[in-house]
PDB file of C-alpha atoms and ligand atoms in Angstrom:
ATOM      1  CA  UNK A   1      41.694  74.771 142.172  1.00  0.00           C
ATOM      2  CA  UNK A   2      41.469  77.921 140.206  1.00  0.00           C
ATOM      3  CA  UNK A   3      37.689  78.244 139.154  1.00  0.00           C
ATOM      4  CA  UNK A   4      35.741  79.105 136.342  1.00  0.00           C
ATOM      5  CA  UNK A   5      33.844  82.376 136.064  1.00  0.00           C
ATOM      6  CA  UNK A   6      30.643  83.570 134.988  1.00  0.00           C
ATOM      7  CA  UNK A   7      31.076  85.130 131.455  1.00  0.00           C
ATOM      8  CA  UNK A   8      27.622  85.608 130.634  1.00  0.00           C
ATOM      9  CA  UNK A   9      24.234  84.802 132.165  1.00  0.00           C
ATOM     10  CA  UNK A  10      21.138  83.796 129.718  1.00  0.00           C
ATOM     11  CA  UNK A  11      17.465  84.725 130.585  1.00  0.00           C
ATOM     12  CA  UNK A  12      15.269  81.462 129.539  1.00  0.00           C
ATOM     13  CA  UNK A  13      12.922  82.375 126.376  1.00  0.00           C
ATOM     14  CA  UNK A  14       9.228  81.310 126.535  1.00  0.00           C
ATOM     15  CA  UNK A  15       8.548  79.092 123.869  1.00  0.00           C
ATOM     16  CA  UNK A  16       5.575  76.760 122.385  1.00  0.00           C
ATOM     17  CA  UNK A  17       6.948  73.790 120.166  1.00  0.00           C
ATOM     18  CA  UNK A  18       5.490  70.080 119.147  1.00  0.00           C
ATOM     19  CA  UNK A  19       1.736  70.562 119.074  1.00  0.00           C
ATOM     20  CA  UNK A  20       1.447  73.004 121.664  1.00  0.00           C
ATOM     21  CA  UNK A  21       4.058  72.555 124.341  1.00  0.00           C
ATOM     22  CA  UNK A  22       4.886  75.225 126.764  1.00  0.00           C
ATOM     23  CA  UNK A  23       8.734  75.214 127.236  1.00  0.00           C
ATOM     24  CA  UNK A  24      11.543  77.592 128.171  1.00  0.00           C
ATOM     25  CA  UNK A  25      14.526  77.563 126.086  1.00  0.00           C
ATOM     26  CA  UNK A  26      17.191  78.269 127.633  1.00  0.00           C
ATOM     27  CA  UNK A  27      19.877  77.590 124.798  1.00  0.00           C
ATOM     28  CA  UNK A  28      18.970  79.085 121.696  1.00  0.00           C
ATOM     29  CA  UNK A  29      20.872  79.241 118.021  1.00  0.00           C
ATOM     30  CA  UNK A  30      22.595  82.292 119.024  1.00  0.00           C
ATOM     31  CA  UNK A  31      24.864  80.209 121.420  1.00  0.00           C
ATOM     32  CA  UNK A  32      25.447  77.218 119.737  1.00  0.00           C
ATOM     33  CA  UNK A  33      29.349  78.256 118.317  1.00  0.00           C
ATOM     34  CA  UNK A  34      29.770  79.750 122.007  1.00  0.00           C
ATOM     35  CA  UNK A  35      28.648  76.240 123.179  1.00  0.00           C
ATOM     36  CA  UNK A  36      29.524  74.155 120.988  1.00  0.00           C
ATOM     37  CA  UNK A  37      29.539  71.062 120.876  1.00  0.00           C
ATOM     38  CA  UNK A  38      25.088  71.909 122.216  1.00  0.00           C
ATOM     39  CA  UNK A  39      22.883  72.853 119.685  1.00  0.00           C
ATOM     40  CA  UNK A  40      19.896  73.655 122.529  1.00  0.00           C
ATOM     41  CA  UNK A  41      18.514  72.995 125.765  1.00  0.00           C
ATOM     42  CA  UNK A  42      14.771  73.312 126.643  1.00  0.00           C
ATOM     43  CA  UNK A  43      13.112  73.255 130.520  1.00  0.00           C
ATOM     44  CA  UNK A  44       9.665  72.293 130.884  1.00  0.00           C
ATOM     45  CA  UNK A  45       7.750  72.615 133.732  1.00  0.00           C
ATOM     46  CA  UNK A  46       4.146  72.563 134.445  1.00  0.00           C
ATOM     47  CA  UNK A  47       1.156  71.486 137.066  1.00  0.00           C
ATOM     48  CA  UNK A  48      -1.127  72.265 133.899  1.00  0.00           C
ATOM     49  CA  UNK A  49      -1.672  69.394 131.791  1.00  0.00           C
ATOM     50  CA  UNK A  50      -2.931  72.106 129.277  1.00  0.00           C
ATOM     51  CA  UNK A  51       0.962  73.242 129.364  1.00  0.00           C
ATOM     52  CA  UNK A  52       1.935  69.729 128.081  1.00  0.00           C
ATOM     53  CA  UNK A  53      -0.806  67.372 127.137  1.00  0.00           C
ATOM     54  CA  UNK A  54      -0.632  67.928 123.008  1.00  0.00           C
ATOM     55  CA  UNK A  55       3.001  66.219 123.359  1.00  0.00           C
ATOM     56  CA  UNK A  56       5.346  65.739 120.599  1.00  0.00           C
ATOM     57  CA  UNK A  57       3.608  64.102 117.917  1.00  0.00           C
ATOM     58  CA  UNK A  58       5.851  61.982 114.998  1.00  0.00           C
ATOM     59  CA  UNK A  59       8.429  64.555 114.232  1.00  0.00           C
ATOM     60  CA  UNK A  60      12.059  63.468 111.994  1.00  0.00           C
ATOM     61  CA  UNK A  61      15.868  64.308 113.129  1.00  0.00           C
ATOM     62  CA  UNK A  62      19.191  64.077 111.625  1.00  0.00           C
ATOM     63  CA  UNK A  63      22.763  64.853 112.703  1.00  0.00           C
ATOM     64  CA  UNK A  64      22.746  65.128 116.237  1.00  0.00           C
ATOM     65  CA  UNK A  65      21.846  63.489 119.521  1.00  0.00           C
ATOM     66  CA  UNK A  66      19.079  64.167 122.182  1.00  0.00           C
ATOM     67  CA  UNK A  67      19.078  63.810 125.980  1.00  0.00           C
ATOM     68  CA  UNK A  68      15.882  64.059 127.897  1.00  0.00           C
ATOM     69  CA  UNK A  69      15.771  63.780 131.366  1.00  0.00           C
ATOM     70  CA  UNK A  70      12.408  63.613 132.724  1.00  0.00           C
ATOM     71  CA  UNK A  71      12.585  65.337 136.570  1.00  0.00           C
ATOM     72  CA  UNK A  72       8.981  64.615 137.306  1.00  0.00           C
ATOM     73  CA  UNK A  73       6.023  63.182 135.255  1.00  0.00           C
ATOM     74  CA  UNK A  74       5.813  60.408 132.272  1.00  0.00           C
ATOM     75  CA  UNK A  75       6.307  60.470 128.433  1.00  0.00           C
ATOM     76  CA  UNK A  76       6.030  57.606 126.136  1.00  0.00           C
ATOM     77  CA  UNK A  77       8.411  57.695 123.078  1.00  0.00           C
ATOM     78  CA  UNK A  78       7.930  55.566 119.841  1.00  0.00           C
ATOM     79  CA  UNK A  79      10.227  55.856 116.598  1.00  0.00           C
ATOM     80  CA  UNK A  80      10.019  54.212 113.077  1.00  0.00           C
ATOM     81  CA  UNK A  81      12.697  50.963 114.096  1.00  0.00           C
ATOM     82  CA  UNK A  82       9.776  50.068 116.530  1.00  0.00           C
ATOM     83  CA  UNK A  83      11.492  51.191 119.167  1.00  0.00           C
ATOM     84  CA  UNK A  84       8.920  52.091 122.416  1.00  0.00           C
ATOM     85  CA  UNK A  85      10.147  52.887 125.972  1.00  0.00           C
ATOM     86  CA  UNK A  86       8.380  55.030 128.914  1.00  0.00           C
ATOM     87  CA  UNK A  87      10.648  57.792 130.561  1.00  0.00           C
ATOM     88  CA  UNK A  88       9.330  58.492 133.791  1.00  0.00           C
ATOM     89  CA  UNK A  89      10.427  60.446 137.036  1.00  0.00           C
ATOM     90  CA  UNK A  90      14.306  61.084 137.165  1.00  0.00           C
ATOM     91  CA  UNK A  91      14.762  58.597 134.089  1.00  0.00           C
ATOM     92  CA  UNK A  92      16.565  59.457 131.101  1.00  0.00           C
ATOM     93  CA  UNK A  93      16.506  58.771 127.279  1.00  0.00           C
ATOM     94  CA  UNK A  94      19.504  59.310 125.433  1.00  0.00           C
ATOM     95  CA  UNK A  95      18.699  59.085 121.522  1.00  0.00           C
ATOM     96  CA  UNK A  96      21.655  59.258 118.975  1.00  0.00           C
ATOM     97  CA  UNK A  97      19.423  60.094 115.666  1.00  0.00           C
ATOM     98  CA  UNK A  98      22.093  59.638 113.315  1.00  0.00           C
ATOM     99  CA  UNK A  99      21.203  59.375 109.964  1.00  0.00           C
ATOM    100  CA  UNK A 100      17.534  59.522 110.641  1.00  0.00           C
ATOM    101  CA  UNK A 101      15.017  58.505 113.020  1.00  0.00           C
ATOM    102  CA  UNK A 102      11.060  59.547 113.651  1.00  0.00           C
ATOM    103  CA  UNK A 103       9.569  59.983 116.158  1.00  0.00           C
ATOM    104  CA  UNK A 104       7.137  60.808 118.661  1.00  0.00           C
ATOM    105  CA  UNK A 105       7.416  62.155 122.638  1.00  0.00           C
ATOM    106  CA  UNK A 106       4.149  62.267 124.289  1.00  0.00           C
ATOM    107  CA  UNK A 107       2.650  62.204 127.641  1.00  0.00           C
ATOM    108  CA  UNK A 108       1.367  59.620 129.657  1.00  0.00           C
ATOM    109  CA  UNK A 109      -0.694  61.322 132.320  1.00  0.00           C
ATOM    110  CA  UNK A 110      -3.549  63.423 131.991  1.00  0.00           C
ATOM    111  CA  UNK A 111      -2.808  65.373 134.896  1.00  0.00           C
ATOM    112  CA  UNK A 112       0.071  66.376 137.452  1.00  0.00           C
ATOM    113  CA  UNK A 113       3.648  67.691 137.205  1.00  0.00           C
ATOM    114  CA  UNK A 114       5.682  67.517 134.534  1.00  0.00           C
ATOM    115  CA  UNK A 115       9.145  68.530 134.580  1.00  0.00           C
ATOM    116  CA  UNK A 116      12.602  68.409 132.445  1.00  0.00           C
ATOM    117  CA  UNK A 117      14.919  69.358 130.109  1.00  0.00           C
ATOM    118  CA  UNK A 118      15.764  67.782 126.753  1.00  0.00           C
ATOM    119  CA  UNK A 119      19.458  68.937 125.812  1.00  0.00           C
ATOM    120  CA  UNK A 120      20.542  68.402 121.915  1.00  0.00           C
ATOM    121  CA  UNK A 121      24.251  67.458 121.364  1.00  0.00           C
ATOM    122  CA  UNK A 122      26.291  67.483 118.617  1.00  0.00           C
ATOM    123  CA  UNK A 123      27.519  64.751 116.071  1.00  0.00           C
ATOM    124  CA  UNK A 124      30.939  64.504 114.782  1.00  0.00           C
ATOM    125  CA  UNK A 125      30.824  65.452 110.889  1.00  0.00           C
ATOM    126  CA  UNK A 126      31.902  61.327 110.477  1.00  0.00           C
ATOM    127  CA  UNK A 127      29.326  60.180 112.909  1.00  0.00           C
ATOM    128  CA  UNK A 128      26.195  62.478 111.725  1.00  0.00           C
ATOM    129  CA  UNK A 129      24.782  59.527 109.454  1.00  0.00           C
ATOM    130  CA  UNK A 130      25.254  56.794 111.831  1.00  0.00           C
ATOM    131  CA  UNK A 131      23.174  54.142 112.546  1.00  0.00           C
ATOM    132  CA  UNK A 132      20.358  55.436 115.238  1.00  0.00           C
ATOM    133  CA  UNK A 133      20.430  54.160 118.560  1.00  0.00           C
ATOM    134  CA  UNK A 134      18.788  55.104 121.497  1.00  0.00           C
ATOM    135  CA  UNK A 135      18.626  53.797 125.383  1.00  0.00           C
ATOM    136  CA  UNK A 136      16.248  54.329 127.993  1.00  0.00           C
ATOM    137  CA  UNK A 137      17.633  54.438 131.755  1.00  0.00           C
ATOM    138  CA  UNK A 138      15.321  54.180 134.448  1.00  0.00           C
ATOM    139  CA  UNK A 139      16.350  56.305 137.295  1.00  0.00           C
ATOM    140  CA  UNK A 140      17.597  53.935 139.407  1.00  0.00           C
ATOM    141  CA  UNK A 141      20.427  53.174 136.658  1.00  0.00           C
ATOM    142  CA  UNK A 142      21.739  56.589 136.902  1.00  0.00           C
ATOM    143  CA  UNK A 143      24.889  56.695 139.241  1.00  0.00           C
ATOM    144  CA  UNK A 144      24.414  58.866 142.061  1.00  0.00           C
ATOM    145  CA  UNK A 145      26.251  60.005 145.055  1.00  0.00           C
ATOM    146  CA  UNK A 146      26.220  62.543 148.237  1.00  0.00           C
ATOM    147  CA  UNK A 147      29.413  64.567 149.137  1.00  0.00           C
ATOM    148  CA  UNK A 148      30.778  65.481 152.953  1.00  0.00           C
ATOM    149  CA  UNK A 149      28.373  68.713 152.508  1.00  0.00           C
ATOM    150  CA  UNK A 150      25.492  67.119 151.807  1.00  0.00           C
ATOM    151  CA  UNK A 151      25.610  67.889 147.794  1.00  0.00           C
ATOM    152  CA  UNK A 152      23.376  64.846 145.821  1.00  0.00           C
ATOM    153  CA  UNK A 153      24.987  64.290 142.546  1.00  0.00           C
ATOM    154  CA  UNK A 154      23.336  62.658 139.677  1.00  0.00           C
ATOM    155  CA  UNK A 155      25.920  61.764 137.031  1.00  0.00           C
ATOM    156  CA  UNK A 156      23.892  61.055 133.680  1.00  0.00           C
ATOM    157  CA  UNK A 157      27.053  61.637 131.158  1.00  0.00           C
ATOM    158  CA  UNK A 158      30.858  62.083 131.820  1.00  0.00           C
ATOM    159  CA  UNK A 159      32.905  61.341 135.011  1.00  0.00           C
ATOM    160  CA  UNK A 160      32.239  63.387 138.658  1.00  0.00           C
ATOM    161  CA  UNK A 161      34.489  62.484 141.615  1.00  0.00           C
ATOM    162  CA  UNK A 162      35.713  59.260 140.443  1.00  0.00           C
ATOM    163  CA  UNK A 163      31.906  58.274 139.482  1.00  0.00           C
ATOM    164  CA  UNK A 164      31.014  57.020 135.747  1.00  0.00           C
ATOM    165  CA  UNK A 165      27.893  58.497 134.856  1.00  0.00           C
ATOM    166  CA  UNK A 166      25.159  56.718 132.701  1.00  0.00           C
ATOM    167  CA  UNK A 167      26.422  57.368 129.586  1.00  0.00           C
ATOM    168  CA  UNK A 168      29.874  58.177 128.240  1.00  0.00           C
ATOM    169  CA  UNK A 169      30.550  59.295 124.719  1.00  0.00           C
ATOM    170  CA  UNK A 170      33.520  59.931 122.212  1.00  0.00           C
ATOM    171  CA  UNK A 171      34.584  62.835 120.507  1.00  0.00           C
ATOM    172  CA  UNK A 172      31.996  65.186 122.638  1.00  0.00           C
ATOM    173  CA  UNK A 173      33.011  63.426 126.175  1.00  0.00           C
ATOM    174  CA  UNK A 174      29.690  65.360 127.488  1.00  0.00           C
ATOM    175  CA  UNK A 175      29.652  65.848 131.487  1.00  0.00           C
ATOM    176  CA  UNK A 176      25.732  66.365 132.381  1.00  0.00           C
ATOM    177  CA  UNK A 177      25.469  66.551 136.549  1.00  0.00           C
ATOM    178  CA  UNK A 178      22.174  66.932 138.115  1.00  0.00           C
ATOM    179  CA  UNK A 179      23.434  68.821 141.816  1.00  0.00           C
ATOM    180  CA  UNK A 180      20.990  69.542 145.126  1.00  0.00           C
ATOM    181  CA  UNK A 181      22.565  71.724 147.096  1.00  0.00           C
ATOM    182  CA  UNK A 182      21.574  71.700 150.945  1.00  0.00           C
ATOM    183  CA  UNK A 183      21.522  74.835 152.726  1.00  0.00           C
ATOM    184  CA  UNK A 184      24.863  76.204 153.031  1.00  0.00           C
ATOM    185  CA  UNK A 185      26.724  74.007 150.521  1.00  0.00           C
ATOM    186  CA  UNK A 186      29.481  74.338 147.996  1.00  0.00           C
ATOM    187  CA  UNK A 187      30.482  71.346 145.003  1.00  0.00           C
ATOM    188  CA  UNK A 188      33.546  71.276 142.947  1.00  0.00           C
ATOM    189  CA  UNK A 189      33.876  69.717 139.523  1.00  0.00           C
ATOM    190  CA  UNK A 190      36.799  69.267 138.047  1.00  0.00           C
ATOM    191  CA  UNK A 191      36.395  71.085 133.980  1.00  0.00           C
ATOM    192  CA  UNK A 192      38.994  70.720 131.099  1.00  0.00           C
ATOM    193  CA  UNK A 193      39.986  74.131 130.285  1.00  0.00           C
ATOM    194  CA  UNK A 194      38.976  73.869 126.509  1.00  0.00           C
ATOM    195  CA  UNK A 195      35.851  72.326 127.496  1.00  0.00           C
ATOM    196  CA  UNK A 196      32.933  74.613 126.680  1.00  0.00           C
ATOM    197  CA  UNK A 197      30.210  74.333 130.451  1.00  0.00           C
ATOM    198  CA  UNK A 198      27.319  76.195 131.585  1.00  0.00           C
ATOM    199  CA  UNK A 199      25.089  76.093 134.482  1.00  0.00           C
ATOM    200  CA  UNK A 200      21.158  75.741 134.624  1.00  0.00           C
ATOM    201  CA  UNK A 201      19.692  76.682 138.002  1.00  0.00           C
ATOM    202  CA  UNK A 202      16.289  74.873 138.296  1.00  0.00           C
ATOM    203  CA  UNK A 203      15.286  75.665 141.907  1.00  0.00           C
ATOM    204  CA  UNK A 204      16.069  78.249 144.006  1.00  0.00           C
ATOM    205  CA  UNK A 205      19.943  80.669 143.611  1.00  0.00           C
ATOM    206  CA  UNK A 206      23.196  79.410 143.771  1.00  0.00           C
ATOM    207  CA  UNK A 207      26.477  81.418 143.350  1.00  0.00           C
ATOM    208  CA  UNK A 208      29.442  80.926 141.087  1.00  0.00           C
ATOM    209  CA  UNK A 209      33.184  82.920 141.446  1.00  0.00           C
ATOM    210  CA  UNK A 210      30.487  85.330 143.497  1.00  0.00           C
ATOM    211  CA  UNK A 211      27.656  85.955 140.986  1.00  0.00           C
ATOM    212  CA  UNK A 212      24.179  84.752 141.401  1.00  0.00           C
ATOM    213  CA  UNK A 213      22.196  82.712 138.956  1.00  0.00           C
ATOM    214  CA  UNK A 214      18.782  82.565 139.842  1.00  0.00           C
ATOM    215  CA  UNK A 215      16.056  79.831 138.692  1.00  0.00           C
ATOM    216  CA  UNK A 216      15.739  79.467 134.997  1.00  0.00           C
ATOM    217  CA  UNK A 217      18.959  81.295 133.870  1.00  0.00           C
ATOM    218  CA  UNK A 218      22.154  79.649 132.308  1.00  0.00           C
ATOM    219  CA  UNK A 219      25.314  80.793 132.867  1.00  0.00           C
ATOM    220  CA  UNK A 220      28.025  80.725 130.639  1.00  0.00           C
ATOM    221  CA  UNK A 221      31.164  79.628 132.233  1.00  0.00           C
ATOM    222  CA  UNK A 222      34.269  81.533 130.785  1.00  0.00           C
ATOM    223  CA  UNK A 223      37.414  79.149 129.368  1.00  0.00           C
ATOM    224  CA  UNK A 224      40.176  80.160 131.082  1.00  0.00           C
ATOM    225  CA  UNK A 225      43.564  78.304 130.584  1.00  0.00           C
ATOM    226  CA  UNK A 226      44.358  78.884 133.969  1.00  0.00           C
ATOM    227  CA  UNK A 227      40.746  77.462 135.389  1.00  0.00           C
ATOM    228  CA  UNK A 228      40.502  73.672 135.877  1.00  0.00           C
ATOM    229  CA  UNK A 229      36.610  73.571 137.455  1.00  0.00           C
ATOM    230  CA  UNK A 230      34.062  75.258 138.422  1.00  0.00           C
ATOM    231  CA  UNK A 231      32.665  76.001 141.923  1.00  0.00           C
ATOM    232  CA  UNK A 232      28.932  76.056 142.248  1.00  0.00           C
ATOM    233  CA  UNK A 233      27.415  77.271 146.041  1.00  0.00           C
ATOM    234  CA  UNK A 234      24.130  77.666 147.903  1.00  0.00           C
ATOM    235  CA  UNK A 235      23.240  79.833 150.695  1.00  0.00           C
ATOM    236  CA  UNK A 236      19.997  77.906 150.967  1.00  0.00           C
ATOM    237  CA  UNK A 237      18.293  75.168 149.229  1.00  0.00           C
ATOM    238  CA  UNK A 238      18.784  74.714 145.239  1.00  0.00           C
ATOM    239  CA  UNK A 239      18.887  72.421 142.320  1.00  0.00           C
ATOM    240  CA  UNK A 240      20.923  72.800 139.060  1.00  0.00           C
ATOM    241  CA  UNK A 241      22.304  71.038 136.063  1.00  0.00           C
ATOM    242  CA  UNK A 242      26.154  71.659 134.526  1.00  0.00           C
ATOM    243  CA  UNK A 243      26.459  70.677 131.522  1.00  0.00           C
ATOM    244  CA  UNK A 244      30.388  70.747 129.854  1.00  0.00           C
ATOM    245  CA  UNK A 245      31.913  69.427 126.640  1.00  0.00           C
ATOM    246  CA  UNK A 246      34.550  69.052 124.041  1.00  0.00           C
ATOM    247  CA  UNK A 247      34.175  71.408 120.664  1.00  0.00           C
ATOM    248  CA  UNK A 248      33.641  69.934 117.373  1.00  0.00           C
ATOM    249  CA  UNK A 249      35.065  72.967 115.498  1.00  0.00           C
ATOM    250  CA  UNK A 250      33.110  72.312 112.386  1.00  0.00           C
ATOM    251  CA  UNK A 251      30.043  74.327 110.320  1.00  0.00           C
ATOM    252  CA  UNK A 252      26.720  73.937 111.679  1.00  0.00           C
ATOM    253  CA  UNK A 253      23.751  74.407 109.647  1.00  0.00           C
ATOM    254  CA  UNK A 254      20.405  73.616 110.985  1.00  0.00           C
ATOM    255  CA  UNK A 255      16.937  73.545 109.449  1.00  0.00           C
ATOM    256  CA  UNK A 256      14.999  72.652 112.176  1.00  0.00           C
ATOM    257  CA  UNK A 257      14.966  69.242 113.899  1.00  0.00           C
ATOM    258  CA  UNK A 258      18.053  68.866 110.790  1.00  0.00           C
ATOM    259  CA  UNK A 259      21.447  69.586 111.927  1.00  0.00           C
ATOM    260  CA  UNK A 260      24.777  69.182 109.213  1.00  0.00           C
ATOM    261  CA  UNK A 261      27.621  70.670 108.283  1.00  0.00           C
ATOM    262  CA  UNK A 262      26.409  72.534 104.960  1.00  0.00           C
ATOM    263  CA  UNK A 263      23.437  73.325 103.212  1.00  0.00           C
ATOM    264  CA  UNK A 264      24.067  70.824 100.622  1.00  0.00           C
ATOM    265  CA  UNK A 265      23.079  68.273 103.595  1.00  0.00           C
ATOM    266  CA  UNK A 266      20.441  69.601 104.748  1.00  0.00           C
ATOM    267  CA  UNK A 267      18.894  69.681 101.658  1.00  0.00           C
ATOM    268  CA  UNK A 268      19.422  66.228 101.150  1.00  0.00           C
ATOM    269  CA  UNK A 269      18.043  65.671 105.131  1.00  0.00           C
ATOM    270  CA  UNK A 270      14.839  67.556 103.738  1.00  0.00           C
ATOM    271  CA  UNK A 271      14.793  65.792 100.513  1.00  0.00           C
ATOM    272  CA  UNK A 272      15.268  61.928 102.429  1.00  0.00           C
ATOM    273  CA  UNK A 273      12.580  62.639 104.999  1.00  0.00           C
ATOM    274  CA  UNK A 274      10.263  63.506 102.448  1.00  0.00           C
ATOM    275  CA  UNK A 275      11.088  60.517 100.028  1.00  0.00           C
ATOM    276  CA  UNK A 276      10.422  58.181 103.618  1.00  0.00           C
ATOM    277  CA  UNK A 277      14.149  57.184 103.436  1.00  0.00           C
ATOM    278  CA  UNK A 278      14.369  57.977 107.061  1.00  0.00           C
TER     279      UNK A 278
HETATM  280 FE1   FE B   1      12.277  64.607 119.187  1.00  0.00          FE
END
């Protein structure tokens, strides 16, 4: 295997968003054509319920699909199809908004640890005003598997090692891998060249082609034609997420939790949210 690269490394950004949550961004706008088919990727973390506890009241979104993955902690989500499900620790909610959902994320403990990351992934242009749809997997539904090394994989989206993750979608064909590394361990995963990937490091360092991403820094993995993975090692203990998938190639434009392909749409996102047609 030839392996991927580290072309850039991201510092997380220090954030407050819904009514007052503490978060660290770690994908922001100014990567989205660089990762495309992402739009964003937030960590929160916290022992302080004051970090967390004003939630994410009833908030709209169009065009795109989210994926929270809830590490440690409980959050209750409701939208406007009646939907209701409770994510709790190392379950997963994968929401395909489509053509418009609201809703609300908020937490269901008063005190404790909360941890996670919500990722937002593109929609095709011809999917964006699909029906929603959304499905909550309790941890225990999320494929998992430990490697001669003593590597734990979590597969939530794509394919690892012969293992169907959780969820597998079209068009995108999003890989999402939740990886503890033991002491002294190295995992491979195979990568399609065109494929845009990066790496979240969540507890402690791990290296990649020899650099060193430390806790709460992405890395961007460079596309190489002659690269067909990526190889992700630990001197001692860590945790990360790599996240890979295929480009959409089309115009973005976002307004918030609104994401199209021109601004025509996005008026018309504003304008049907307002008028309730959501
Ligand atoms: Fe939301």
């Amino acid at each position: 295997m030839s392996a991927r690269t580290i072309e850039s490394i991201v510092a997380g950004q220090q954030v407050t968003d819904g009514a007052g949550v503490r978060i660290t961004r770690l994908l922001t706008q100014a990567q989205q054509r660089r990762l495309d088919p992402f739009l964003m990727l937030d960590n929160f973390r916290s022992d302080d319920p004051k970090d967390y506890i004003a939630g994410f009241p009833d908030h709209p979104h169009r065009g795109f699909e989210t994926v929270t993955y809830m590490i440690a902690g409980r959050m209750r989500h409701r939208d406007n199809a009646g939907h209701e499900g409770l994510l709790e620790n190392g379950g997963i909610q994968w929401m395909v908004a489509g053509r418009g959902i609201v809703h609300s994320e908020m937490p269901e403990q008063e005190d404790g640890a909360m941890e996670g990351f919500q990722l937002w992934l593109n929609l095709p242009a011809a999917n964006k005003m699909a029906d929603p749809w959304y499905r909550d997997f309790q941890s225990a539904d999320i494929p998992e598997y430990t490697t001669p090394d003593g590597v734990t994989v979590r597969v939530i989206a794509g394919e690892s090692q012969l293992r169907q993750g959780a969820v597998t979608r079209e068009v995108t064909e999003p890989l999402y891998l939740d990886i503890h590394l033991p002491a002294s361990s190295r995992f491979e995963q195979a990568l399609p060249p065109g494929h845009n990937a990066f790496v979240v490091v969540y507890r402690g360092e791990v290296a990649i082609a020899g650099r060193k991403l430390r806790e709460r820094q992405m890395a961007i993995l460079a596309n190489a034609t002659d690269a067909d993975g990526v190889i992700i090692e630990a001197s001692s203990g860590a945790k990360a997420i790599l996240v890979a998938g295929r480009p959409l190639n089309e115009p973005i434009a976002q307004h918030g939790p609104f994401v199209m392909n021109t601004q025509e749409q996005i008026v018309a996102a504003v304008r049907d949210y307002q008028a309730g047609r959501f």
